[in-house]
């Protein structure tokens, strides 16, 4: 039998990413493919840089989307800034700090780990102790928004500490960009990477990155070649750099870039600060609904990430069965716990286009129906609790 075209089901994506992609972005993806050196495309690339500078709140020249997902943005930062033997202080309070350690070691560097419990923030005191104990460290690396736990660390304070001890910072902003306050220039962040499928609500496959002058100088003055040909910024910039004549490096993922461009245009129309406020607002409504139902959030209130809510699974409830029913009966995707939180939490994302009153209420309603027979929740109150938050701001 001949295989037919693939038609995906219509889901509501409220997990840790990808998030729902807006119809405007989907329409942009379907526009005709043109050449990657076509003057019209090159004009779009110049706009892309401006739009990313807007989203990151930076004037950094070296700002562009790496042609691969968030993990490749992470790798781009590490392979370009590190040389064999370099020491990096890596903060770990969830899954992604562990990947940073892998990156450091694969670059021939030495990772000094600063560990905090999953579900808590990166502790600036521990970081300061590590910086004092390792005056030869070159970089401090940390995750701003830990998607595996729903925790937001204090990127501004951590960056200040690093600079006080003459270290560069590498910041993972995959889940924070577009969802929660992030100011690359005001906080003086040296190197940062993000992803498109979280709060920017574009499809996965691109990783916006930005490097300040200080980081760019370190890269220019390297003694050894960057170990990755594909991610070597000295080469990539022949294509993404402005002013200079663009030269072929690799074929840009043209249509995916149309999609990111459109999602950033949408962000600009809404206003970055308004997007941050929208994520905080719907987080409050979701939280009110979950708590009214009798469910509890994992993370302490002051440390919570609005766009990723880790919900403690009540005793006696079958984690996977609930998620399967949500998907099958409600076409709703929420995330499972990872690592030490597997089976202990659900992760409900409120990211980008998926962060709306409609989705908050749909999620609460669906969860309530699936949990109705378990006896662990209070019925009939969650949606009203969320609505009262939604009505509070007119
Ligand atoms: C999703 C995510 C990544 C990885 O991004 P991919 O696009 O899946 O490669 C890295 N860091 C954080 C914090 C993330 O949430």
mmCIF file of C-alpha atoms and ligand atoms in Angstrom:
data_model
loop_
_atom_site.group_PDB
_atom_site.id
_atom_site.type_symbol
_atom_site.label_atom_id
_atom_site.label_comp_id
_atom_site.label_asym_id
_atom_site.label_seq_id
_atom_site.Cartn_x
_atom_site.Cartn_y
_atom_site.Cartn_z
ATOM 1 C CA UNK A 1 0.000 0.000 0.000
ATOM 2 C CA UNK A 2 1.350 3.433 -0.919
ATOM 3 C CA UNK A 3 2.168 5.690 1.972
ATOM 4 C CA UNK A 4 -0.013 8.782 1.934
ATOM 5 C CA UNK A 5 0.703 12.383 2.949
ATOM 6 C CA UNK A 6 1.168 12.899 6.660
ATOM 7 C CA UNK A 7 -1.621 14.933 8.256
ATOM 8 C CA UNK A 8 -0.831 15.613 11.909
ATOM 9 C CA UNK A 9 -3.648 15.729 14.471
ATOM 10 C CA UNK A 10 -4.720 19.128 15.809
ATOM 11 C CA UNK A 11 -3.302 19.345 19.315
ATOM 12 C CA UNK A 12 -3.132 21.995 21.987
ATOM 13 C CA UNK A 13 0.513 22.117 23.059
ATOM 14 C CA UNK A 14 0.889 22.945 26.751
ATOM 15 C CA UNK A 15 4.045 21.035 27.554
ATOM 16 C CA UNK A 16 7.691 22.153 27.785
ATOM 17 C CA UNK A 17 7.842 22.943 24.053
ATOM 18 C CA UNK A 18 7.165 22.920 21.213
ATOM 19 C CA UNK A 19 4.300 25.299 21.912
ATOM 20 C CA UNK A 20 1.335 26.055 19.657
ATOM 21 C CA UNK A 21 2.418 27.819 16.480
ATOM 22 C CA UNK A 22 0.220 30.699 15.387
ATOM 23 C CA UNK A 23 -1.618 30.390 12.044
ATOM 24 C CA UNK A 24 0.295 33.460 10.856
ATOM 25 C CA UNK A 25 3.595 31.664 11.393
ATOM 26 C CA UNK A 26 2.307 28.493 9.728
ATOM 27 C CA UNK A 27 1.253 30.601 6.729
ATOM 28 C CA UNK A 28 4.706 32.204 6.581
ATOM 29 C CA UNK A 29 6.356 28.758 6.499
ATOM 30 C CA UNK A 30 4.366 27.839 3.399
ATOM 31 C CA UNK A 31 5.590 30.804 1.312
ATOM 32 C CA UNK A 32 7.743 30.046 -1.740
ATOM 33 C CA UNK A 33 11.310 29.015 -1.097
ATOM 34 C CA UNK A 34 13.826 31.423 -2.647
ATOM 35 C CA UNK A 35 17.612 31.318 -2.865
ATOM 36 C CA UNK A 36 19.588 31.863 0.328
ATOM 37 C CA UNK A 37 21.647 34.590 -1.380
ATOM 38 C CA UNK A 38 18.673 36.159 -3.170
ATOM 39 C CA UNK A 39 18.671 39.921 -2.434
ATOM 40 C CA UNK A 40 15.099 39.618 -1.121
ATOM 41 C CA UNK A 41 16.206 36.929 1.319
ATOM 42 C CA UNK A 42 19.247 38.916 2.387
ATOM 43 C CA UNK A 43 16.934 41.847 3.191
ATOM 44 C CA UNK A 44 14.875 39.502 5.373
ATOM 45 C CA UNK A 45 18.068 38.414 7.171
ATOM 46 C CA UNK A 46 18.884 42.034 8.040
ATOM 47 C CA UNK A 47 15.395 42.435 9.514
ATOM 48 C CA UNK A 48 15.803 39.150 11.384
ATOM 49 C CA UNK A 49 18.843 40.526 13.152
ATOM 50 C CA UNK A 50 16.983 43.691 14.190
ATOM 51 C CA UNK A 51 14.026 41.645 15.410
ATOM 52 C CA UNK A 52 16.271 39.369 17.465
ATOM 53 C CA UNK A 53 18.093 42.377 18.908
ATOM 54 C CA UNK A 54 14.671 43.656 19.971
ATOM 55 C CA UNK A 55 13.709 40.340 21.613
ATOM 56 C CA UNK A 56 17.060 40.030 23.430
ATOM 57 C CA UNK A 57 17.159 43.766 24.287
ATOM 58 C CA UNK A 58 20.624 44.142 22.862
ATOM 59 C CA UNK A 59 22.589 46.131 20.320
ATOM 60 C CA UNK A 60 25.056 43.253 19.853
ATOM 61 C CA UNK A 61 26.174 43.023 16.219
ATOM 62 C CA UNK A 62 26.789 39.311 16.629
ATOM 63 C CA UNK A 63 23.099 38.336 16.916
ATOM 64 C CA UNK A 64 21.574 35.750 14.587
ATOM 65 C CA UNK A 65 19.743 32.403 14.541
ATOM 66 C CA UNK A 66 21.935 29.277 14.408
ATOM 67 C CA UNK A 67 20.502 26.843 11.827
ATOM 68 C CA UNK A 68 19.619 24.111 14.307
ATOM 69 C CA UNK A 69 17.651 23.748 17.573
ATOM 70 C CA UNK A 70 18.428 25.216 21.009
ATOM 71 C CA UNK A 71 20.993 22.535 21.817
ATOM 72 C CA UNK A 72 23.049 23.740 18.848
ATOM 73 C CA UNK A 73 22.907 27.306 20.184
ATOM 74 C CA UNK A 74 24.263 25.943 23.455
ATOM 75 C CA UNK A 75 27.047 24.163 21.615
ATOM 76 C CA UNK A 76 27.823 27.264 19.510
ATOM 77 C CA UNK A 77 28.470 29.247 22.693
ATOM 78 C CA UNK A 78 30.718 26.614 24.244
ATOM 79 C CA UNK A 79 32.784 25.612 21.212
ATOM 80 C CA UNK A 80 33.516 29.214 20.278
ATOM 81 C CA UNK A 81 34.407 30.524 23.725
ATOM 82 C CA UNK A 82 36.318 27.537 25.081
ATOM 83 C CA UNK A 83 39.730 26.160 24.258
ATOM 84 C CA UNK A 84 41.259 22.970 25.623
ATOM 85 C CA UNK A 85 42.153 23.302 29.294
ATOM 86 C CA UNK A 86 39.746 26.165 30.013
ATOM 87 C CA UNK A 87 37.867 26.016 33.280
ATOM 88 C CA UNK A 88 34.122 26.660 33.428
ATOM 89 C CA UNK A 89 31.892 26.958 36.465
ATOM 90 C CA UNK A 90 28.661 25.219 35.505
ATOM 91 C CA UNK A 91 25.510 25.651 37.564
ATOM 92 C CA UNK A 92 23.138 22.719 37.629
ATOM 93 C CA UNK A 93 19.635 22.764 39.079
ATOM 94 C CA UNK A 94 17.918 20.608 36.470
ATOM 95 C CA UNK A 95 18.476 18.777 33.194
ATOM 96 C CA UNK A 96 20.101 21.468 31.125
ATOM 97 C CA UNK A 97 23.043 22.301 33.412
ATOM 98 C CA UNK A 98 24.084 18.666 32.898
ATOM 99 C CA UNK A 99 24.219 19.227 29.152
ATOM 100 C CA UNK A 100 26.422 22.260 29.684
ATOM 101 C CA UNK A 101 28.872 20.071 31.594
ATOM 102 C CA UNK A 102 28.933 17.619 28.657
ATOM 103 C CA UNK A 103 29.689 20.511 26.313
ATOM 104 C CA UNK A 104 32.566 21.796 28.440
ATOM 105 C CA UNK A 105 34.155 18.358 28.644
ATOM 106 C CA UNK A 106 33.775 17.691 24.926
ATOM 107 C CA UNK A 107 35.603 20.993 24.288
ATOM 108 C CA UNK A 108 38.490 19.659 26.367
ATOM 109 C CA UNK A 109 37.609 22.008 29.204
ATOM 110 C CA UNK A 110 37.260 21.414 32.924
ATOM 111 C CA UNK A 111 33.781 21.776 34.441
ATOM 112 C CA UNK A 112 33.484 22.825 38.072
ATOM 113 C CA UNK A 113 29.934 21.996 39.122
ATOM 114 C CA UNK A 114 27.770 24.115 41.409
ATOM 115 C CA UNK A 115 24.733 21.989 42.186
ATOM 116 C CA UNK A 116 21.384 22.981 43.595
ATOM 117 C CA UNK A 117 18.355 20.785 44.228
ATOM 118 C CA UNK A 118 15.965 20.341 41.316
ATOM 119 C CA UNK A 119 13.090 22.763 41.814
ATOM 120 C CA UNK A 120 15.254 25.444 43.449
ATOM 121 C CA UNK A 121 17.175 28.379 41.954
ATOM 122 C CA UNK A 122 20.910 28.580 41.318
ATOM 123 C CA UNK A 123 22.247 29.855 44.645
ATOM 124 C CA UNK A 124 24.373 33.005 44.113
ATOM 125 C CA UNK A 125 26.262 32.352 47.359
ATOM 126 C CA UNK A 126 27.463 28.973 46.153
ATOM 127 C CA UNK A 127 28.405 30.518 42.825
ATOM 128 C CA UNK A 128 30.426 33.210 44.549
ATOM 129 C CA UNK A 129 32.262 30.599 46.625
ATOM 130 C CA UNK A 130 33.106 28.658 43.472
ATOM 131 C CA UNK A 131 34.326 31.822 41.735
ATOM 132 C CA UNK A 132 36.564 32.584 44.721
ATOM 133 C CA UNK A 133 37.855 29.025 44.897
ATOM 134 C CA UNK A 134 38.622 28.986 41.146
ATOM 135 C CA UNK A 135 40.126 32.370 40.205
ATOM 136 C CA UNK A 136 41.386 30.810 36.959
ATOM 137 C CA UNK A 137 37.837 30.069 35.700
ATOM 138 C CA UNK A 138 37.110 31.617 32.302
ATOM 139 C CA UNK A 139 33.339 31.226 32.076
ATOM 140 C CA UNK A 140 30.302 30.931 34.341
ATOM 141 C CA UNK A 141 27.471 29.018 32.652
ATOM 142 C CA UNK A 142 23.906 28.783 33.907
ATOM 143 C CA UNK A 143 20.311 28.264 32.816
ATOM 144 C CA UNK A 144 18.049 31.286 33.224
ATOM 145 C CA UNK A 145 14.756 29.382 32.935
ATOM 146 C CA UNK A 146 15.017 25.674 33.867
ATOM 147 C CA UNK A 147 12.316 24.033 31.787
ATOM 148 C CA UNK A 148 12.801 20.707 33.526
ATOM 149 C CA UNK A 149 11.659 22.120 36.881
ATOM 150 C CA UNK A 150 9.895 25.449 36.240
ATOM 151 C CA UNK A 151 12.456 27.569 38.070
ATOM 152 C CA UNK A 152 13.799 30.996 37.152
ATOM 153 C CA UNK A 153 17.262 31.948 38.395
ATOM 154 C CA UNK A 154 18.550 35.489 38.866
ATOM 155 C CA UNK A 155 20.522 36.029 35.663
ATOM 156 C CA UNK A 156 21.390 39.629 36.486
ATOM 157 C CA UNK A 157 22.952 38.834 39.857
ATOM 158 C CA UNK A 158 24.805 35.765 38.560
ATOM 159 C CA UNK A 159 26.241 37.802 35.676
ATOM 160 C CA UNK A 160 27.403 40.552 38.038
ATOM 161 C CA UNK A 161 29.148 37.982 40.219
ATOM 162 C CA UNK A 162 30.895 36.439 37.228
ATOM 163 C CA UNK A 163 32.160 39.805 36.018
ATOM 164 C CA UNK A 164 33.374 40.727 39.497
ATOM 165 C CA UNK A 165 35.603 37.655 39.224
ATOM 166 C CA UNK A 166 36.620 38.355 35.644
ATOM 167 C CA UNK A 167 34.583 35.542 34.095
ATOM 168 C CA UNK A 168 32.442 35.609 30.970
ATOM 169 C CA UNK A 169 28.901 34.260 31.205
ATOM 170 C CA UNK A 170 27.077 31.819 28.948
ATOM 171 C CA UNK A 171 23.335 31.978 29.584
ATOM 172 C CA UNK A 172 20.690 29.459 28.488
ATOM 173 C CA UNK A 173 17.608 31.513 27.636
ATOM 174 C CA UNK A 174 15.838 28.852 25.579
ATOM 175 C CA UNK A 175 12.651 29.086 27.610
ATOM 176 C CA UNK A 176 12.987 32.631 28.939
ATOM 177 C CA UNK A 177 13.248 34.599 25.666
ATOM 178 C CA UNK A 178 9.905 36.269 24.946
ATOM 179 C CA UNK A 179 8.288 34.886 28.095
ATOM 180 C CA UNK A 180 9.928 36.491 31.082
ATOM 181 C CA UNK A 181 12.076 39.606 31.675
ATOM 182 C CA UNK A 182 15.472 39.255 30.025
ATOM 183 C CA UNK A 183 17.788 42.167 29.219
ATOM 184 C CA UNK A 184 20.999 41.180 27.509
ATOM 185 C CA UNK A 185 22.620 44.640 27.419
ATOM 186 C CA UNK A 186 21.349 46.000 30.735
ATOM 187 C CA UNK A 187 22.529 42.831 32.485
ATOM 188 C CA UNK A 188 25.740 42.762 30.472
ATOM 189 C CA UNK A 189 25.368 39.130 29.352
ATOM 190 C CA UNK A 190 28.329 37.998 27.223
ATOM 191 C CA UNK A 191 26.918 35.006 25.350
ATOM 192 C CA UNK A 192 23.340 33.799 25.218
ATOM 193 C CA UNK A 193 21.341 31.253 23.259
ATOM 194 C CA UNK A 194 17.656 30.528 22.900
ATOM 195 C CA UNK A 195 15.198 28.411 20.921
ATOM 196 C CA UNK A 196 12.258 29.140 18.673
ATOM 197 C CA UNK A 197 9.719 26.563 19.876
ATOM 198 C CA UNK A 198 9.154 27.788 23.406
ATOM 199 C CA UNK A 199 7.928 31.343 24.064
ATOM 200 C CA UNK A 200 8.566 32.554 20.513
ATOM 201 C CA UNK A 201 6.065 29.949 19.258
ATOM 202 C CA UNK A 202 7.802 29.248 15.977
ATOM 203 C CA UNK A 203 8.594 25.664 14.935
ATOM 204 C CA UNK A 204 11.716 24.065 16.421
ATOM 205 C CA UNK A 205 14.939 24.049 14.440
ATOM 206 C CA UNK A 206 16.556 27.448 14.986
ATOM 207 C CA UNK A 207 18.522 28.868 17.882
ATOM 208 C CA UNK A 208 18.827 32.639 18.270
ATOM 209 C CA UNK A 209 22.206 33.571 19.786
ATOM 210 C CA UNK A 210 23.889 36.822 20.761
ATOM 211 C CA UNK A 211 27.466 37.674 21.749
ATOM 212 C CA UNK A 212 28.739 40.987 23.093
ATOM 213 C CA UNK A 213 32.050 42.676 22.138
ATOM 214 C CA UNK A 214 33.880 41.052 25.003
ATOM 215 C CA UNK A 215 32.867 37.567 23.892
ATOM 216 C CA UNK A 216 33.540 38.411 20.232
ATOM 217 C CA UNK A 217 37.078 39.500 21.123
ATOM 218 C CA UNK A 218 37.727 36.236 22.958
ATOM 219 C CA UNK A 219 36.540 34.336 19.887
ATOM 220 C CA UNK A 220 38.695 36.395 17.498
ATOM 221 C CA UNK A 221 41.801 35.898 19.626
ATOM 222 C CA UNK A 222 41.552 32.130 19.978
ATOM 223 C CA UNK A 223 44.798 30.198 19.795
ATOM 224 C CA UNK A 224 43.201 27.030 18.453
ATOM 225 C CA UNK A 225 40.618 26.489 15.721
ATOM 226 C CA UNK A 226 37.011 25.998 16.811
ATOM 227 C CA UNK A 227 36.542 22.213 16.879
ATOM 228 C CA UNK A 228 33.251 22.417 14.962
ATOM 229 C CA UNK A 229 33.426 23.616 11.381
ATOM 230 C CA UNK A 230 29.659 24.175 11.202
ATOM 231 C CA UNK A 231 29.467 26.300 14.352
ATOM 232 C CA UNK A 232 32.706 28.253 13.979
ATOM 233 C CA UNK A 233 31.467 31.840 14.252
ATOM 234 C CA UNK A 234 34.466 33.163 12.367
ATOM 235 C CA UNK A 235 33.091 31.267 9.348
ATOM 236 C CA UNK A 236 29.352 31.609 9.984
ATOM 237 C CA UNK A 237 29.684 35.381 10.159
ATOM 238 C CA UNK A 238 30.729 35.475 6.523
ATOM 239 C CA UNK A 239 27.096 34.635 5.855
ATOM 240 C CA UNK A 240 25.202 36.236 8.758
ATOM 241 C CA UNK A 241 27.396 39.288 9.305
ATOM 242 C CA UNK A 242 26.072 42.532 7.856
ATOM 243 C CA UNK A 243 28.008 45.041 5.787
ATOM 244 C CA UNK A 244 30.385 42.448 4.417
ATOM 245 C CA UNK A 245 29.336 40.682 1.262
ATOM 246 C CA UNK A 246 27.516 37.526 2.240
ATOM 247 C CA UNK A 247 29.165 34.315 1.172
ATOM 248 C CA UNK A 248 27.938 30.733 1.135
ATOM 249 C CA UNK A 249 28.607 28.857 4.351
ATOM 250 C CA UNK A 250 25.653 26.471 4.529
ATOM 251 C CA UNK A 251 22.202 26.676 2.978
ATOM 252 C CA UNK A 252 20.045 28.535 5.474
ATOM 253 C CA UNK A 253 16.764 26.824 6.466
ATOM 254 C CA UNK A 254 14.887 29.388 4.397
ATOM 255 C CA UNK A 255 11.255 28.605 5.181
ATOM 256 C CA UNK A 256 11.933 28.053 8.863
ATOM 257 C CA UNK A 257 13.496 31.516 8.928
ATOM 258 C CA UNK A 258 10.303 32.965 7.390
ATOM 259 C CA UNK A 259 8.468 31.396 10.306
ATOM 260 C CA UNK A 260 10.795 32.871 12.934
ATOM 261 C CA UNK A 261 10.632 36.267 11.227
ATOM 262 C CA UNK A 262 6.837 36.226 11.419
ATOM 263 C CA UNK A 263 6.814 35.130 15.065
ATOM 264 C CA UNK A 264 9.166 38.006 15.933
ATOM 265 C CA UNK A 265 6.987 40.458 13.993
ATOM 266 C CA UNK A 266 4.066 39.231 16.133
ATOM 267 C CA UNK A 267 6.171 39.728 19.267
ATOM 268 C CA UNK A 268 7.036 43.258 18.204
ATOM 269 C CA UNK A 269 3.383 44.058 17.488
ATOM 270 C CA UNK A 270 2.398 42.888 20.945
ATOM 271 C CA UNK A 271 5.405 44.534 22.599
ATOM 272 C CA UNK A 272 8.025 42.519 24.457
ATOM 273 C CA UNK A 273 7.070 43.849 27.880
ATOM 274 C CA UNK A 274 3.407 43.108 27.173
ATOM 275 C CA UNK A 275 4.330 39.542 26.243
ATOM 276 C CA UNK A 276 6.164 39.151 29.565
ATOM 277 C CA UNK A 277 3.102 40.511 31.390
ATOM 278 C CA UNK A 278 0.778 38.164 29.494
ATOM 279 C CA UNK A 279 2.799 35.133 30.594
ATOM 280 C CA UNK A 280 2.709 36.284 34.233
ATOM 281 C CA UNK A 281 -1.027 36.980 34.032
ATOM 282 C CA UNK A 282 -2.110 33.610 32.639
ATOM 283 C CA UNK A 283 0.264 31.864 35.020
ATOM 284 C CA UNK A 284 -1.673 33.469 37.888
ATOM 285 C CA UNK A 285 -4.967 32.243 36.436
ATOM 286 C CA UNK A 286 -3.651 28.702 35.911
ATOM 287 C CA UNK A 287 -2.240 28.608 39.415
ATOM 288 C CA UNK A 288 -5.556 29.811 40.892
ATOM 289 C CA UNK A 289 -7.389 27.039 39.041
ATOM 290 C CA UNK A 290 -4.938 24.296 39.981
ATOM 291 C CA UNK A 291 -4.919 25.316 43.629
ATOM 292 C CA UNK A 292 -8.720 25.569 43.763
ATOM 293 C CA UNK A 293 -8.788 21.984 42.507
ATOM 294 C CA UNK A 294 -6.450 21.000 45.327
ATOM 295 C CA UNK A 295 -3.274 20.586 43.279
ATOM 296 C CA UNK A 296 0.053 22.072 44.317
ATOM 297 C CA UNK A 297 2.921 23.672 42.393
ATOM 298 C CA UNK A 298 6.396 22.255 43.031
ATOM 299 C CA UNK A 299 8.387 25.483 43.046
ATOM 300 C CA UNK A 300 8.401 28.164 45.733
ATOM 301 C CA UNK A 301 6.333 31.176 44.623
ATOM 302 C CA UNK A 302 9.214 33.659 44.319
ATOM 303 C CA UNK A 303 11.208 31.315 42.051
ATOM 304 C CA UNK A 304 8.468 30.213 39.673
ATOM 305 C CA UNK A 305 8.714 30.452 35.950
ATOM 306 C CA UNK A 306 5.329 31.636 34.642
ATOM 307 C CA UNK A 307 5.670 29.813 31.359
ATOM 308 C CA UNK A 308 6.427 26.384 32.861
ATOM 309 C CA UNK A 309 4.371 25.128 35.767
ATOM 310 C CA UNK A 310 5.547 21.988 37.564
ATOM 311 C CA UNK A 311 2.472 20.473 39.225
ATOM 312 C CA UNK A 312 2.942 17.871 41.957
ATOM 313 C CA UNK A 313 1.152 14.634 41.017
ATOM 314 C CA UNK A 314 -1.103 13.626 43.917
ATOM 315 C CA UNK A 315 -0.431 10.265 45.587
ATOM 316 C CA UNK A 316 -2.198 7.379 43.951
ATOM 317 C CA UNK A 317 -2.613 9.089 40.580
ATOM 318 C CA UNK A 318 -1.105 7.344 37.553
ATOM 319 C CA UNK A 319 1.104 9.955 35.837
ATOM 320 C CA UNK A 320 1.271 8.398 32.373
ATOM 321 C CA UNK A 321 -2.396 7.351 32.300
ATOM 322 C CA UNK A 322 -3.486 10.941 32.925
ATOM 323 C CA UNK A 323 -1.247 12.339 30.187
ATOM 324 C CA UNK A 324 -2.374 9.670 27.751
ATOM 325 C CA UNK A 325 -6.047 10.447 28.371
ATOM 326 C CA UNK A 326 -5.417 14.179 27.998
ATOM 327 C CA UNK A 327 -3.816 13.550 24.635
ATOM 328 C CA UNK A 328 -6.323 10.983 23.357
ATOM 329 C CA UNK A 329 -9.555 12.496 24.611
ATOM 330 C CA UNK A 330 -8.709 16.189 24.662
ATOM 331 C CA UNK A 331 -5.876 16.501 22.132
ATOM 332 C CA UNK A 332 -3.995 18.249 24.909
ATOM 333 C CA UNK A 333 -0.283 17.727 25.453
ATOM 334 C CA UNK A 334 1.303 18.421 28.831
ATOM 335 C CA UNK A 335 4.810 17.359 29.816
ATOM 336 C CA UNK A 336 6.097 14.586 32.064
ATOM 337 C CA UNK A 337 8.684 15.101 34.786
ATOM 338 C CA UNK A 338 12.323 14.541 33.851
ATOM 339 C CA UNK A 339 15.206 12.959 35.757
ATOM 340 C CA UNK A 340 14.647 12.950 39.509
ATOM 341 C CA UNK A 341 11.184 14.479 38.964
ATOM 342 C CA UNK A 342 9.950 11.723 36.617
ATOM 343 C CA UNK A 343 6.589 10.447 37.865
ATOM 344 C CA UNK A 344 6.459 13.196 40.489
ATOM 345 C CA UNK A 345 5.335 16.222 38.467
ATOM 346 C CA UNK A 346 3.479 17.223 35.351
ATOM 347 C CA UNK A 347 4.857 20.179 33.452
ATOM 348 C CA UNK A 348 2.227 22.541 32.104
ATOM 349 C CA UNK A 349 3.608 25.053 29.654
ATOM 350 C CA UNK A 350 2.094 28.445 28.961
ATOM 351 C CA UNK A 351 4.381 29.493 26.172
ATOM 352 C CA UNK A 352 3.961 32.117 23.493
ATOM 353 C CA UNK A 353 0.876 31.627 21.358
ATOM 354 C CA UNK A 354 -0.294 28.848 23.720
ATOM 355 C CA UNK A 355 -0.363 31.271 26.653
ATOM 356 C CA UNK A 356 -3.998 32.377 26.512
ATOM 357 C CA UNK A 357 -7.123 32.485 28.679
ATOM 358 C CA UNK A 358 -8.743 29.922 26.425
ATOM 359 C CA UNK A 359 -5.901 27.445 26.912
ATOM 360 C CA UNK A 360 -5.728 27.962 30.671
ATOM 361 C CA UNK A 361 -9.413 27.155 30.973
ATOM 362 C CA UNK A 362 -9.248 24.260 28.526
ATOM 363 C CA UNK A 363 -6.369 22.716 30.419
ATOM 364 C CA UNK A 364 -8.089 23.056 33.809
ATOM 365 C CA UNK A 365 -11.339 21.660 32.447
ATOM 366 C CA UNK A 366 -9.654 18.690 30.788
ATOM 367 C CA UNK A 367 -7.494 17.893 33.798
ATOM 368 C CA UNK A 368 -10.540 18.060 36.033
ATOM 369 C CA UNK A 369 -12.457 15.595 33.865
ATOM 370 C CA UNK A 370 -9.559 13.174 33.735
ATOM 371 C CA UNK A 371 -8.997 13.359 37.492
ATOM 372 C CA UNK A 372 -12.729 13.386 38.345
ATOM 373 C CA UNK A 373 -12.904 9.738 39.398
ATOM 374 C CA UNK A 374 -9.717 9.690 41.469
ATOM 375 C CA UNK A 375 -11.217 11.383 44.519
ATOM 376 C CA UNK A 376 -8.091 13.521 44.928
ATOM 377 C CA UNK A 377 -9.458 16.797 43.550
ATOM 378 C CA UNK A 378 -12.255 19.204 44.277
ATOM 379 C CA UNK A 379 -14.594 19.388 41.302
ATOM 380 C CA UNK A 380 -16.371 22.284 39.649
ATOM 381 C CA UNK A 381 -14.228 25.125 41.003
ATOM 382 C CA UNK A 382 -11.046 25.343 38.918
ATOM 383 C CA UNK A 383 -12.324 27.161 35.853
ATOM 384 C CA UNK A 384 -14.209 29.696 37.968
ATOM 385 C CA UNK A 385 -11.060 30.391 39.983
ATOM 386 C CA UNK A 386 -9.094 31.018 36.788
ATOM 387 C CA UNK A 387 -11.867 33.174 35.380
ATOM 388 C CA UNK A 388 -11.894 35.351 38.454
ATOM 389 C CA UNK A 389 -8.209 36.120 37.821
ATOM 390 C CA UNK A 390 -8.916 36.721 34.152
ATOM 391 C CA UNK A 391 -11.740 39.106 35.024
ATOM 392 C CA UNK A 392 -9.660 40.990 37.575
ATOM 393 C CA UNK A 393 -7.901 42.961 34.849
ATOM 394 C CA UNK A 394 -10.224 44.650 32.402
HETATM 395 C C1 LIG B 1 14.321 23.043 25.239
HETATM 396 C C2 LIG B 1 15.533 23.496 25.949
HETATM 397 C C3 LIG B 1 16.826 23.301 25.437
HETATM 398 C C4 LIG B 1 17.107 22.516 24.190
HETATM 399 O O1 LIG B 1 16.525 23.033 23.075
HETATM 400 P P1 LIG B 1 16.297 22.090 21.801
HETATM 401 O O2 LIG B 1 15.648 23.022 20.831
HETATM 402 O O3 LIG B 1 15.416 20.988 22.267
HETATM 403 O O4 LIG B 1 17.606 21.606 21.350
HETATM 404 C C5 LIG B 1 17.898 23.815 26.150
HETATM 405 N N1 LIG B 1 17.716 24.466 27.303
HETATM 406 C C6 LIG B 1 16.491 24.661 27.843
HETATM 407 C C7 LIG B 1 16.364 25.395 29.135
HETATM 408 C C8 LIG B 1 15.368 24.171 27.184
HETATM 409 O O5 LIG B 1 14.159 24.354 27.714
#
